[in-house]
Each structure stands twice: as C-alpha cells, then as structure tokens.
Coordinates of C-alpha atoms and ligand atoms in Angstrom, one line a residue:
M1 CA -11.3 0.1 42.2
T2 CA -9.5 3.5 41.9
D3 CA -11.6 6.5 42.8
P4 CA -11.2 8.8 39.8
Q5 CA -11.7 11.9 41.9
A6 CA -9.1 10.8 44.5
T7 CA -6.0 11.6 42.5
P8 CA -4.5 14.8 41.1
L9 CA -4.7 13.4 37.5
S10 CA -8.4 12.9 37.7
A11 CA -8.8 16.6 38.6
L12 CA -8.9 17.0 34.9
G13 CA -12.5 15.7 35.0
R14 CA -13.4 18.6 37.3
R15 CA -11.8 21.5 35.3
T16 CA -13.9 24.1 33.7
H17 CA -13.5 24.5 30.0
S18 CA -13.9 27.3 27.7
H19 CA -17.6 27.5 28.0
G20 CA -17.3 28.0 31.8
R21 CA -19.1 24.8 32.7
F22 CA -18.0 23.1 35.9
R23 CA -17.1 19.6 34.9
A24 CA -18.2 17.7 38.0
E25 CA -19.6 14.4 39.0
V26 CA -17.3 12.3 36.9
Q27 CA -17.9 9.3 39.0
A28 CA -21.7 9.5 38.9
S29 CA -22.2 10.3 35.3
A30 CA -19.8 11.5 32.6
F31 CA -22.5 13.1 30.5
R32 CA -22.5 16.8 29.9
P33 CA -24.9 19.1 28.2
P34 CA -23.3 20.5 25.1
H35 CA -22.7 24.2 24.9
P36 CA -25.4 26.2 23.2
A37 CA -25.5 26.5 19.3
P38 CA -24.0 27.6 17.0
H39 CA -21.5 24.8 16.7
H40 CA -19.4 26.6 14.1
R41 CA -17.4 29.8 13.9
F42 CA -16.6 32.1 11.0
A43 CA -13.3 33.6 10.2
G44 CA -13.4 36.6 7.8
P45 CA -13.3 38.5 5.6
A46 CA -17.1 38.3 6.0
R47 CA -19.6 35.7 6.9
P48 CA -21.7 34.5 4.0
A49 CA -24.9 36.5 3.7
Q50 CA -26.5 34.0 1.4
A51 CA -26.7 30.3 1.4
P52 CA -23.6 29.1 -0.5
R53 CA -24.0 26.7 -3.5
V54 CA -20.5 25.4 -3.5
V55 CA -18.8 24.4 -0.3
L56 CA -15.4 22.8 0.1
G57 CA -14.9 20.6 3.2
V58 CA -11.4 20.0 4.5
S59 CA -9.9 17.8 7.2
A60 CA -6.2 18.2 7.8
Y61 CA -3.3 18.4 10.2
Y62 CA -4.0 15.4 12.3
H63 CA -4.5 12.2 10.3
D64 CA -6.5 11.2 7.2
A65 CA -6.5 14.5 5.5
C66 CA -9.3 14.7 3.1
A67 CA -11.2 17.1 0.8
A68 CA -14.9 16.9 -0.2
L69 CA -16.9 19.2 -2.5
V70 CA -20.6 19.8 -2.0
V71 CA -22.5 21.5 -4.8
D72 CA -26.2 22.2 -4.4
G73 CA -26.3 20.0 -1.4
Q74 CA -24.8 16.9 -3.0
V75 CA -21.3 15.5 -2.4
V76 CA -19.8 15.5 -5.9
A77 CA -16.3 14.5 -5.0
A78 CA -14.4 13.3 -1.9
V79 CA -10.9 11.7 -1.6
Q80 CA -8.3 11.3 1.0
E81 CA -4.9 13.0 0.4
D82 CA -3.0 9.8 1.1
R83 CA -4.4 8.3 -2.1
F84 CA -2.3 10.8 -4.1
S85 CA 0.7 11.4 -1.8
R86 CA 1.0 7.6 -1.1
K87 CA 1.8 8.5 2.6
N88 CA -0.6 6.3 4.6
H89 CA -3.0 8.4 6.7
D90 CA -1.4 11.6 5.4
A91 CA -1.7 14.3 8.0
G92 CA -0.8 17.3 5.9
F93 CA -2.9 19.7 3.9
P94 CA -5.0 17.9 1.2
A95 CA -3.8 20.0 -1.7
Q96 CA -4.0 17.3 -4.3
A97 CA -7.4 16.1 -3.0
I98 CA -8.8 19.6 -3.3
A99 CA -7.4 20.0 -6.8
F100 CA -9.1 16.7 -7.8
C101 CA -12.5 17.7 -6.2
L102 CA -12.5 21.0 -8.1
Q103 CA -11.4 19.3 -11.4
Q104 CA -14.1 16.6 -11.0
A105 CA -16.8 19.3 -10.7
G106 CA -15.3 21.6 -13.4
L107 CA -14.8 24.4 -11.0
R108 CA -11.9 26.6 -9.8
L109 CA -11.0 27.6 -6.2
A110 CA -12.5 31.0 -7.0
D111 CA -15.9 29.3 -7.5
V112 CA -15.9 28.0 -4.0
E113 CA -18.2 30.1 -1.8
L114 CA -17.3 28.7 1.6
V115 CA -14.5 26.5 3.0
A116 CA -15.6 24.4 6.0
F117 CA -13.0 22.9 8.3
Y118 CA -13.7 19.8 10.3
E119 CA -13.0 21.1 13.7
E120 CA -12.7 24.2 15.9
P121 CA -9.1 24.9 16.5
F122 CA -9.6 27.4 19.4
L123 CA -11.5 24.8 21.4
K124 CA -8.8 22.2 20.6
A125 CA -6.1 24.6 21.8
D126 CA -8.1 25.1 25.0
R127 CA -8.3 21.4 25.6
L128 CA -4.5 20.9 25.0
A129 CA -3.7 23.8 27.3
Q130 CA -6.0 22.6 30.1
T131 CA -4.8 19.0 29.8
A132 CA -1.3 20.2 30.3
R133 CA -2.3 22.2 33.3
A134 CA -4.1 19.3 34.9
A135 CA -1.2 16.9 34.2
G136 CA 1.1 19.1 36.2
A137 CA 4.8 18.1 36.0
M138 CA 5.8 17.0 32.5
S139 CA 9.0 16.4 30.6
A140 CA 10.5 19.1 28.5
A141 CA 9.7 17.2 25.4
T142 CA 6.0 16.9 26.3
A143 CA 5.8 20.6 27.3
T144 CA 7.3 21.5 23.9
D145 CA 4.9 19.2 22.2
V146 CA 1.9 20.8 24.0
A147 CA 3.1 24.3 23.3
R148 CA 3.5 23.5 19.6
G149 CA 0.0 22.0 19.5
V150 CA -1.6 25.1 21.2
R151 CA 0.3 27.5 19.0
R152 CA -0.6 25.6 15.8
N153 CA -4.2 25.5 16.6
V154 CA -4.4 29.2 17.6
L155 CA -2.7 30.1 14.3
L156 CA -4.5 27.5 12.3
Q157 CA -6.7 30.0 10.5
E158 CA -3.6 31.7 9.0
E159 CA -2.0 28.3 8.1
L160 CA -5.2 27.2 6.4
R161 CA -5.6 30.5 4.5
S162 CA -2.1 30.4 3.3
A163 CA -2.4 26.8 2.2
L164 CA -5.6 27.7 0.3
G165 CA -3.8 30.3 -1.7
E166 CA -6.1 32.3 -4.0
Y167 CA -9.3 31.5 -1.9
A168 CA -10.3 34.8 -0.3
G169 CA -13.8 33.9 1.0
P170 CA -14.9 33.0 4.5
L171 CA -13.7 30.0 6.5
C172 CA -16.2 28.1 8.7
F173 CA -14.8 26.1 11.5
V174 CA -17.3 23.3 12.3
E175 CA -17.0 21.5 15.7
H176 CA -15.5 18.0 15.2
H177 CA -18.4 15.9 16.3
V178 CA -20.8 18.0 14.5
S179 CA -18.8 17.4 11.3
H180 CA -19.0 13.6 12.0
A181 CA -22.7 13.8 12.8
A182 CA -23.4 15.7 9.6
S183 CA -21.3 13.2 7.5
A184 CA -23.7 10.5 8.7
F185 CA -27.1 12.2 8.8
Y186 CA -26.9 14.2 5.6
A187 CA -25.5 11.1 3.7
S188 CA -28.3 8.9 5.2
P189 CA -31.6 8.2 3.6
F190 CA -33.5 9.3 6.7
E191 CA -35.7 12.4 7.2
R192 CA -35.0 12.3 10.9
A193 CA -32.7 10.3 13.1
A194 CA -31.0 9.8 16.4
G195 CA -27.2 10.1 16.1
L196 CA -24.2 8.8 17.9
V197 CA -20.6 10.0 17.3
V198 CA -17.8 8.1 19.1
D199 CA -14.1 8.6 18.4
G200 CA -10.8 9.3 20.2
V201 CA -11.4 13.0 20.7
G202 CA -12.1 16.1 18.7
E203 CA -12.0 19.3 20.7
W204 CA -13.5 18.2 24.0
A205 CA -16.2 15.7 23.1
T206 CA -15.3 12.1 22.8
T207 CA -18.9 10.9 22.6
T208 CA -21.9 12.8 21.4
L209 CA -25.6 11.9 21.5
L210 CA -27.7 13.9 19.1
R211 CA -31.0 14.3 17.1
A212 CA -31.2 15.4 13.5
G213 CA -34.1 16.3 11.3
P214 CA -35.7 19.2 9.5
Q215 CA -34.5 21.4 12.4
G216 CA -30.9 20.5 11.6
I217 CA -28.5 18.8 14.0
E218 CA -29.2 19.2 17.7
L219 CA -26.7 18.0 20.2
L220 CA -28.2 16.4 23.3
E221 CA -25.3 15.4 25.5
Q222 CA -21.6 14.4 25.4
V223 CA -18.9 12.7 27.2
D224 CA -15.7 14.8 27.3
Y225 CA -12.0 14.2 27.2
P226 CA -10.1 12.5 28.8
H227 CA -12.8 9.8 29.1
S228 CA -12.9 8.3 25.6
L229 CA -13.9 4.9 24.2
G230 CA -11.7 5.6 21.1
L231 CA -8.6 6.3 23.3
F232 CA -9.4 3.3 25.5
Y233 CA -9.3 1.1 22.4
S234 CA -6.3 2.8 21.1
A235 CA -4.3 2.2 24.3
I236 CA -5.2 -1.5 24.1
T237 CA -4.2 -1.5 20.4
A238 CA -0.8 0.0 21.3
Y239 CA -0.3 -2.3 24.3
L240 CA -0.9 -5.3 22.0
G241 CA 1.9 -4.1 19.7
F242 CA -0.3 -2.6 16.9
K243 CA -0.4 0.9 15.5
I244 CA -3.0 3.3 16.8
N245 CA -5.3 5.2 14.5
S246 CA -4.7 2.4 12.1
D247 CA -4.7 -1.1 13.5
E248 CA -7.7 -1.0 15.8
Y249 CA -9.6 -3.5 13.7
K250 CA -6.9 -6.0 14.3
V251 CA -7.8 -6.0 18.0
M252 CA -11.4 -6.5 17.0
A253 CA -10.5 -9.5 14.8
L254 CA -8.1 -10.9 17.4
G255 CA -10.8 -11.0 20.1
A256 CA -12.7 -13.7 18.2
F257 CA -9.9 -16.2 18.9
S258 CA -10.3 -16.3 22.7
A259 CA -12.4 -17.7 25.5
P260 CA -13.5 -15.2 28.2
A261 CA -10.5 -13.7 30.0
Y262 CA -9.4 -10.5 31.7
E263 CA -13.0 -9.3 32.3
A264 CA -12.4 -7.9 35.7
E265 CA -9.2 -6.1 34.6
V266 CA -10.8 -4.4 31.7
A267 CA -13.9 -3.5 33.8
R268 CA -11.5 -1.6 36.0
L269 CA -10.0 0.2 33.1
L270 CA -13.3 1.2 31.5
R271 CA -16.1 1.8 34.1
L272 CA -19.7 1.7 32.8
H273 CA -22.0 3.8 35.0
G274 CA -25.3 2.3 34.2
D275 CA -26.8 5.3 32.6
G276 CA -24.8 4.9 29.4
S277 CA -22.0 7.1 30.5
F278 CA -18.5 5.7 31.2
S279 CA -15.1 6.8 32.6
L280 CA -11.6 5.6 32.3
D281 CA -9.3 4.7 35.2
L282 CA -7.0 7.6 34.3
E283 CA -4.1 6.3 36.4
R284 CA -3.6 3.5 33.8
F285 CA -3.7 5.8 30.7
S286 CA -1.2 8.3 29.5
H287 CA -3.0 10.2 26.7
H288 CA -3.9 13.0 29.1
R289 CA -0.4 13.6 30.4
D290 CA 2.1 12.5 27.7
R291 CA 1.0 12.6 24.1
K292 CA 4.0 10.7 23.0
Q293 CA 3.3 7.6 25.2
A294 CA 0.6 5.4 23.6
F295 CA -0.2 3.5 26.8
H296 CA 0.8 3.7 30.5
P297 CA 3.0 1.0 32.1
A298 CA 0.3 0.6 34.7
L299 CA -1.8 -0.9 32.0
A300 CA 0.7 -3.8 31.6
E301 CA 0.8 -4.1 35.4
L302 CA -2.9 -4.5 35.5
F303 CA -2.9 -7.4 33.1
G304 CA 0.3 -8.9 34.6
L305 CA 1.6 -9.2 31.1
P306 CA 4.4 -7.2 29.4
A307 CA 3.3 -5.2 26.4
R308 CA 3.7 -7.0 23.1
A309 CA 6.5 -5.7 20.9
P310 CA 5.3 -4.9 17.4
G311 CA 5.8 -8.0 15.2
A312 CA 6.4 -10.4 18.1
A313 CA 4.5 -13.7 18.4
L314 CA 0.8 -13.3 19.5
E315 CA 0.3 -15.3 22.7
H316 CA -2.9 -16.7 24.0
A317 CA -3.0 -14.0 26.7
H318 CA -2.9 -11.3 24.0
H319 CA -6.1 -12.8 22.4
G320 CA -7.6 -12.7 25.9
V321 CA -7.0 -9.0 26.3
A322 CA -8.4 -8.2 22.8
W323 CA -11.5 -10.3 23.7
A324 CA -12.1 -8.4 26.9
A325 CA -11.5 -5.0 25.4
Q326 CA -13.8 -5.7 22.5
R327 CA -16.6 -7.1 24.8
R328 CA -16.3 -4.0 27.0
L329 CA -16.6 -1.7 24.1
E330 CA -19.7 -3.6 22.9
E331 CA -21.2 -3.1 26.4
A332 CA -20.4 0.5 26.4
M333 CA -21.9 1.0 23.0
Q334 CA -25.1 -0.8 24.0
G335 CA -25.4 1.5 27.0
L336 CA -25.0 4.6 24.8
L337 CA -27.6 3.4 22.3
R338 CA -30.0 2.6 25.1
R339 CA -29.6 6.1 26.5
L340 CA -30.0 7.6 23.0
W341 CA -33.1 5.6 22.3
A342 CA -34.6 6.7 25.7
R343 CA -33.9 10.4 24.8
T344 CA -35.1 10.4 21.2
E345 CA -37.3 7.3 20.4
E346 CA -36.3 7.9 16.8
P347 CA -36.5 4.6 14.9
A348 CA -33.6 5.6 12.6
L349 CA -30.0 5.8 13.9
V350 CA -26.9 7.3 12.2
M351 CA -23.4 6.8 13.4
A352 CA -19.9 8.1 12.6
G353 CA -16.5 8.6 14.3
G354 CA -13.6 6.1 14.3
V355 CA -15.3 3.8 16.8
A356 CA -18.2 3.4 14.4
L357 CA -15.9 1.4 12.2
N358 CA -16.1 -1.4 14.9
S359 CA -18.4 -3.5 12.9
V360 CA -18.8 -6.1 15.7
A361 CA -19.8 -3.5 18.3
N362 CA -22.2 -1.9 15.8
H363 CA -24.0 -5.2 15.3
V364 CA -24.2 -6.1 19.0
A365 CA -25.4 -2.6 20.0
F366 CA -27.9 -2.1 17.2
E367 CA -29.5 -5.6 17.6
A368 CA -29.8 -5.1 21.4
T369 CA -31.7 -1.7 21.1
P370 CA -35.1 -0.8 19.6
F371 CA -33.6 1.2 16.7
E372 CA -35.1 -0.1 13.5
S373 CA -32.6 1.1 10.9
L374 CA -29.0 2.2 10.9
F375 CA -26.7 4.2 8.6
V376 CA -23.0 4.3 9.4
Q377 CA -21.0 6.7 7.3
P378 CA -18.5 4.6 5.3
A379 CA -15.9 7.4 5.8
A380 CA -16.5 7.2 9.6
T381 CA -13.0 8.3 10.5
D382 CA -11.6 11.9 10.4
A383 CA -11.5 11.7 6.5
G384 CA -15.3 11.8 6.7
G385 CA -15.0 15.0 8.7
A386 CA -14.4 16.8 5.4
L387 CA -17.6 15.5 3.9
G388 CA -19.5 16.3 7.1
A389 CA -18.1 19.8 7.5
A390 CA -19.1 20.6 4.0
L391 CA -22.6 19.1 4.3
Y392 CA -23.1 20.8 7.7
A393 CA -22.1 24.2 6.3
W394 CA -24.4 23.7 3.3
H395 CA -27.4 22.9 5.5
H396 CA -26.8 25.3 8.4
V397 CA -25.3 28.5 6.8
P398 CA -26.5 31.2 7.2
E399 CA -29.4 29.3 8.7
V400 CA -30.9 25.9 8.6
R401 CA -32.3 25.1 5.3
T402 CA -34.4 22.3 3.9
R403 CA -32.5 19.1 3.5
A404 CA -31.1 18.6 -0.1
P405 CA -33.1 15.9 -1.9
I406 CA -31.6 12.4 -1.4
P407 CA -30.6 11.4 -5.0
A408 CA -30.6 7.6 -4.4
P409 CA -31.7 5.2 -1.7
R410 CA -28.1 4.6 -0.7
F411 CA -25.2 6.9 -0.1
D412 CA -22.8 6.5 -3.1
P413 CA -19.3 6.2 -1.7
Y414 CA -17.6 6.2 -5.2
L415 CA -16.5 9.8 -5.0
G416 CA -12.9 9.6 -6.0
P417 CA -11.0 9.8 -9.3
E418 CA -11.7 7.6 -12.3
Y419 CA -9.2 6.9 -15.1
G420 CA -10.6 6.0 -18.5
P421 CA -9.6 3.2 -20.9
E422 CA -7.1 5.4 -22.8
V423 CA -5.2 6.3 -19.6
I424 CA -5.1 2.6 -18.5
E425 CA -3.9 1.4 -21.8
A426 CA -1.2 4.0 -21.9
C427 CA 0.0 3.0 -18.5
L428 CA 0.1 -0.7 -19.5
E429 CA 2.0 0.1 -22.7
E430 CA 4.5 2.1 -20.8
E431 CA 5.0 -0.6 -18.2
G432 CA 5.3 -3.2 -21.0
A433 CA 2.5 -5.2 -19.3
E434 CA 1.0 -8.4 -20.8
H435 CA -2.6 -7.5 -21.4
R436 CA -5.7 -7.9 -23.6
R437 CA -9.0 -6.1 -23.6
C438 CA -12.2 -8.0 -23.7
E439 CA -14.8 -7.1 -26.3
G440 CA -17.7 -6.5 -24.0
W441 CA -18.4 -6.6 -20.3
P442 CA -20.2 -10.0 -20.2
E443 CA -17.0 -11.6 -21.7
L444 CA -14.9 -9.9 -19.0
Y445 CA -17.2 -11.0 -16.2
A446 CA -17.1 -14.6 -17.4
A447 CA -13.3 -14.6 -17.9
V448 CA -12.6 -13.1 -14.4
A449 CA -15.2 -15.3 -12.7
A450 CA -13.4 -18.4 -14.2
L451 CA -10.1 -17.1 -12.9
L452 CA -11.5 -16.7 -9.4
A453 CA -13.2 -20.1 -9.5
E454 CA -9.8 -21.6 -10.4
G455 CA -8.4 -20.2 -7.2
K456 CA -6.6 -17.2 -8.8
V457 CA -6.3 -13.9 -7.0
V458 CA -7.4 -10.9 -9.0
G459 CA -6.8 -7.1 -8.6
W460 CA -10.1 -5.4 -9.5
Y461 CA -9.9 -1.8 -10.6
Q462 CA -13.1 -0.2 -11.9
G463 CA -14.6 3.3 -12.1
R464 CA -14.4 6.0 -9.4
M465 CA -12.4 5.2 -6.2
E466 CA -14.2 4.7 -2.9
V467 CA -14.0 7.3 -0.1
G468 CA -13.2 5.8 3.3
P469 CA -11.1 2.9 4.5
R470 CA -13.0 0.1 2.9
A471 CA -12.7 -1.0 -0.7
L472 CA -16.2 -1.6 -2.0
G473 CA -15.4 -3.1 -5.5
A474 CA -13.7 -0.2 -7.2
R475 CA -10.2 -0.8 -5.8
S476 CA -10.4 -4.3 -4.5
I477 CA -8.5 -7.6 -4.4
L478 CA -10.8 -10.5 -5.1
A479 CA -10.6 -14.2 -4.6
T480 CA -12.9 -17.2 -4.2
P481 CA -14.6 -17.5 -0.8
C482 CA -15.1 -21.2 -1.4
R483 CA -11.6 -22.4 -0.5
A484 CA -10.5 -22.0 3.1
E485 CA -6.9 -21.7 2.2
M486 CA -7.5 -18.3 0.4
Q487 CA -7.6 -16.5 3.8
T488 CA -3.9 -17.4 4.6
L489 CA -2.8 -17.1 1.0
V490 CA -4.2 -13.6 0.5
N491 CA -3.0 -12.4 3.9
E492 CA 0.5 -13.7 3.6
K493 CA 1.4 -13.8 -0.1
I494 CA -0.7 -10.9 -1.4
K495 CA -1.1 -8.4 1.3
F496 CA 2.0 -9.4 3.4
R497 CA 0.1 -9.1 6.7
E498 CA -0.9 -11.2 9.7
G499 CA -2.5 -14.5 9.0
F500 CA -5.3 -14.1 11.5
R501 CA -6.9 -11.1 9.7
P502 CA -10.3 -12.0 8.3
F503 CA -11.7 -11.2 4.9
A504 CA -15.1 -9.9 4.0
P505 CA -17.5 -11.2 1.4
A506 CA -19.1 -9.1 -1.2
V507 CA -22.5 -10.6 -1.9
L508 CA -25.3 -9.9 -4.5
A509 CA -27.7 -7.8 -2.5
D510 CA -30.8 -9.9 -3.1
R511 CA -29.1 -13.1 -2.2
A512 CA -27.4 -12.0 1.1
G513 CA -30.1 -13.8 3.2
E514 CA -29.1 -17.1 1.7
L515 CA -25.6 -16.9 3.3
F516 CA -26.1 -14.6 6.3
E517 CA -28.4 -14.2 9.3
L518 CA -29.5 -10.7 8.6
G519 CA -31.2 -9.7 11.8
K520 CA -33.3 -6.6 11.6
P521 CA -34.4 -5.9 8.0
A522 CA -32.9 -2.5 7.9
C523 CA -29.5 -3.6 9.2
P524 CA -26.7 -1.8 7.3
L525 CA -24.7 -4.2 5.2
D526 CA -23.8 -2.0 2.2
Y527 CA -20.3 -0.8 3.3
M528 CA -18.7 -3.6 5.3
L529 CA -19.4 -1.9 8.6
F530 CA -21.6 -4.5 10.2
V531 CA -20.9 -8.0 11.3
V532 CA -23.6 -10.7 11.1
P533 CA -23.5 -14.5 11.8
V534 CA -23.0 -16.7 8.7
R535 CA -25.8 -19.2 8.4
P536 CA -24.5 -22.5 9.8
E537 CA -25.4 -24.4 6.6
A538 CA -23.5 -21.8 4.5
R539 CA -20.3 -21.9 6.5
D540 CA -18.8 -24.6 4.3
R541 CA -19.8 -22.9 1.1
I542 CA -17.7 -19.7 1.9
P543 CA -15.0 -20.8 4.5
A544 CA -12.5 -18.2 3.4
V545 CA -14.7 -15.3 4.7
V546 CA -16.1 -16.9 7.9
H547 CA -14.3 -15.5 11.0
A548 CA -13.3 -17.7 13.9
D549 CA -16.5 -16.9 15.7
G550 CA -18.8 -17.8 12.7
T551 CA -19.5 -14.3 11.6
A552 CA -18.7 -12.2 8.5
R553 CA -18.7 -8.6 7.5
P554 CA -20.5 -8.5 4.2
Q555 CA -21.0 -5.9 1.6
R556 CA -24.3 -6.1 -0.3
V557 CA -23.6 -5.3 -3.9
Y558 CA -26.3 -3.6 -6.1
A559 CA -26.6 -3.5 -9.9
D560 CA -27.4 0.3 -9.9
T561 CA -24.4 1.5 -7.9
S562 CA -21.8 -1.1 -8.8
P563 CA -22.9 -2.6 -12.1
H564 CA -19.6 -4.2 -13.0
F565 CA -18.9 -5.7 -9.6
F566 CA -22.5 -7.0 -9.6
G567 CA -22.0 -8.5 -13.1
L568 CA -18.8 -10.2 -12.0
I569 CA -20.4 -11.8 -8.9
E570 CA -23.4 -12.9 -11.0
A571 CA -21.0 -14.6 -13.3
F572 CA -19.1 -16.2 -10.4
D573 CA -22.5 -17.5 -9.1
R574 CA -23.3 -19.0 -12.4
L575 CA -20.1 -20.9 -12.3
T576 CA -20.0 -22.0 -8.6
G577 CA -23.5 -21.5 -7.2
V578 CA -22.1 -19.0 -4.7
P579 CA -23.3 -15.4 -5.0
A580 CA -20.3 -13.9 -3.2
V581 CA -16.6 -13.2 -3.6
L582 CA -13.8 -12.5 -1.1
N583 CA -13.2 -8.7 -1.2
T584 CA -10.3 -6.9 0.4
S585 CA -8.7 -3.5 -0.3
F586 CA -6.3 -3.1 -3.1
N587 CA -3.2 -2.3 -1.2
L588 CA -0.2 -3.9 0.5
A589 CA 0.0 -3.8 4.3
G590 CA 0.8 -0.3 5.6
E591 CA 0.1 1.4 2.2
P592 CA -2.9 3.5 1.1
I593 CA -5.4 1.9 -1.3
V594 CA -4.3 2.2 -4.9
C595 CA -5.5 5.3 -6.8
T596 CA -4.0 5.5 -10.3
P597 CA -3.5 2.7 -12.8
Q598 CA 0.2 2.9 -12.1
D599 CA -0.3 2.3 -8.4
A600 CA -2.5 -0.7 -9.3
F601 CA 0.0 -2.1 -11.7
R602 CA 3.0 -1.7 -9.3
T603 CA 1.1 -3.3 -6.4
F604 CA 0.1 -6.2 -8.7
M605 CA 3.6 -6.8 -9.8
Y606 CA 5.0 -6.5 -6.3
S607 CA 2.6 -9.1 -4.8
E608 CA 1.7 -12.6 -5.9
M609 CA -1.6 -11.6 -7.4
D610 CA -2.4 -13.7 -10.5
A611 CA -4.2 -11.2 -12.6
L612 CA -5.1 -7.5 -12.7
V613 CA -8.4 -6.3 -14.3
M614 CA -8.7 -2.6 -15.0
E615 CA -11.8 -1.5 -16.9
R616 CA -12.0 -4.3 -19.6
F617 CA -8.3 -4.9 -19.6
I618 CA -7.0 -8.2 -18.2
V619 CA -3.3 -8.1 -17.2
T620 CA -1.3 -11.2 -16.4
K621 CA 2.3 -11.9 -15.4
E622 CA 2.8 -14.2 -18.3
A623 CA 1.7 -14.0 -21.9
P624 CA -2.2 -14.4 -22.1
Ligands
FE2_1 FE1 -12.9 12.1 14.8

C-alpha cells in the first residue's frame, strides 16, 4: 500500500488552508473540524439589516446552473438553465431560469431582497491555488487553466453582479456544502436531523457531517479535498469510458452484472480508516494535479486493464471494476453514517450532494445504521445548490430564525414551468400534429392505460416540470413494466442509450409494499433515490423494472402531489392488476429533460415513441 505521506503529491494533505489550520494526520484520520461560523459572506452594497422575504438562489459557472426563488420561506420556483438553453448540464449563468422564477412568482428582479450564491468563490480560488502549489511541475496548459480558475473566482462577485443587471442589493455567498445541507434539511419534513453531504468538491470540503434543527445548521466535521468519494467515483466513471458529472449512475447500474472482482485493487485506491474517514491513493488520481485529465494512467495499471474507450464494447472486466467501486462506495457511506449517528443520535437523516444520487449506496448505508427516517433532496447535485443557498439565506440572515412551516408532508419537486392547454394546442396545430383532446381526465387515464397495456410507449407531459435529474411523472416516458422486452426497447429505440440501463417503476404509494421489500417504514421512496429489493413473488409481474440483482428504484406516487399520474396508474392497475408503470425521463440520451410542448413534440417525433400525452391531448404519429 502506498503511504500517502511519503510522496510530494500527498503533501497536499498537509497544507494549511485559508483558515490557517494545519491539515495533518491524513493517514490516521481525514476528518477536520470545520472553520467557525458564519459559513456565508456578504458582498455590498450593504448587508441586509432585516430578514429578507424574497431570496433568489443561484448556482452557476460549473455545471447544472440553476435558479430558485424562496418567498416567505417557501421555494416557489426552481429550474435548471439547461431546460431552457437545451445545453445539457449548462454551466453558464441561469438568466432564463431566473426570469422564469420571477415570472412564476409575479415579481421583478427589483423585488428580490437578497441573492444567494451556492458557493464561496474566495475559498474555491484558495483551493485551486494551493492545489497547483502542491502539484509542483505542471504543463503550461494546466497552469493557464489554474490561473484562469483562480482569477474567475476572485472576480466572480463582479461577474455575478454584471450578469444580474438591474439588481443592486447585497450578494450572499453561502459555502457549497452548507448550500447542499440546507437544500436537504429545509426541504425535509423534519424538525431536527443529522445531515450528510457528499460530492466531488465544493470549496475545500468533499464530505460534511452536520446537525440541523431550530438552532440552524451546525457543521460537525468534514473531509477535505483532494480526498473525495465523488472524485473517486468520477475517476472510475471516466476510466470505464463514461462521462463524468453525468454518467456516474451507469457505473452504479453496471456493478449489478458482476461477481465479486477487483476488491483488493479498489481497496488500495480508496482507503477506509475505520473511523468513517477515508483517503485516496493520490498517486493513482489526477484531479489534484491536472484538471484536464479525468483519471491517471496509474489507475489502469492497477487494474491491469486499459481504459475503455467511450462507446467501446463493455467487457466482463469492466463490470467487475464497476462492481468493486460501487461496493467500496457503499462501505464508505456506511462508515460515514455510523460516525454521524455516533455524533448526533438524531433519528432523522438528510442527505444531498452528487453522491447522494447513488440510490444503491443510500439503501445499503441507511439500512445498516440506526437512523429511522431519511430525506434525500431530489435535486441533490449542484442544481440543488441554488435551492439550498436561498433556503439557507432565508433561515440564517441576518440571524437564525424559526423554520418556515412545512406546507406539506412531502417536498414538492414540481417547481418548474407549466404550459396550459391553449399553449399546447397552439403548438400541436403549428406542428401539424395528429391529436385529439379527451373530454375528461378519467377518459384520458383509461385511454393511456390501454395504450400502455398494449405495449405502447407513451410520452407523458403534465403540469409543472420537476427540478432535479429525475423525471417524476411530469416529464416522463412511460411503458408497461409487465413485459421484459420493454427494457431493451425503451433503451435502444426510444432513448438511444445502452441496453443495460435499468428503468424505475412508479407505483401507487399505498400499494408499494405489494411489489417491494420496503425495509424501514420511513425509507425514502418518493423521488427514485433509493433502491429496494423487489419481492421475489413480484419479479415476474414487473420484469422490465427489475434490475439484474433483483432490485428496483421505485417512486411512490401520491394522489395529492401527482393527481394525474396517480389516476393513470390506477387505471393501469384496473386493466392489468399491476399498480405500477415503467417511468423514465422524457429526453433522449445526452439531452436535457424536455421543458416546452415543442421540446416534447420534437423528442416524440424523433424517437419511436407511440403516443404523446400532453394535458388531455393525445398525439399519435398516424391519424387517431
Ligand atoms: Fe456539489
């Protein structure tokens, strides 16, 4: 095993950072105490003297740019910029998303009292500079890249202000993991909770343990860059020929197809220290020395297997590497949750950060620890940072104030735009689409359920769009889960993506126990972020949504938050006796989820979907 302190590269783990702490004992434990509060910084003209009513949250300039608007403590709108710009994971400034949020609330930019940004750019610049210093020799291209990154972050305040145009109020920079933590806690139904944030990296922290309650959000300890579970998983993702910050869940899915393999190799890459902390064998990673290189050649040497070229055939060995990386991540998450439980003993747990999208690790770690209930923010990636920054600022500025009342027992993710029947009809007329409109909703449910039962694939477009990467019945592609062949058909003919990718079932909330082993009663199944075993006797009933290892990633559907989706699944149950449908996001591979009726119609026409249902309109490719 390589000693992480024996090489110049690992000296990074012993650098001081901007708060003057000596970052020692990497080998014994990678946990650090967080720097003292506050975890936000104001940039003029003046800091707010009074608690703001209207806060705009922004995430931008990295990936998944997003805007969220909080009014009186409630998130009234949130949407990723890529839904409008159609650039997947758009990294720009979310101008269209901001315009939508304001329009939705009937407000103007001048009405916003505070803009909260999802990270602290000075700390990020500090990390970039120190990383470069620790890396030592670097290519001119890398040096230029680092210089550009430092400069941009130092000047980000000006860039943001100029992008915001007429807004002249204060800016509040909220630390990245605090934004993630707030996105989970303040959207959860819990009065108090333990919290875990895990992602690639924000400023310095890559993993944060915290506690939240009436006192606000209190950070307990953190693991700092360059040791990162998210970057570990991203390196494996790139090595296996997939796209980082995008395709990590393919690795998770691929892992289910292998017998145990490469355990010793992966244990060398990601060391678990027994106290919940972890460290990477930095010699085999490149994120801390060359930001343009997604993984280091020493990673391939370790596995004795060349990196897979994107699109090349998936060999047995690739499945094995994915299996080992996924199991190791699960072990690491268990260690973190054990540590968090020991420190807090809070029965409720909240999670966010890109790694919290790993629904398999969520399940394994939650079931193995004493936590009783869990909420994972559906917008767990950096898009959710916009929600979190706004919620944090509302609750913590100028001082911690009483939590806003929770309006519903469940967080409502339907925070995006909605287009009414007139707009949909105008779009269909303009496109010359074959369509008819059902008289009432029950008629629509029955007609669509019949199409699904016949084996047709249906685009389902209803109401306000979901925030976050999962389609939850507002912008979904649906099919019957009862025919095994639907999995291949939807992957290859509809979404044009790899055949191994599993699909998730959407199930009537009160019937979920009939099909799935639910584990702890408060397990989180409402947003497709948690994997559970399919009951052995149910596997033949829903073969298209059972993964190779006998699990599924269900979404419980409720009549109050998704009335039309619920109505449709009820109708499907009446026809087939199965209270679930196959649900996948309404997009093609590599594209953002559809937003407007035009996006939906074009995606429908481009793929081999059989029907498109928008509001009560049914669109087909031939005369109805
Ligand atoms: Fe993040």
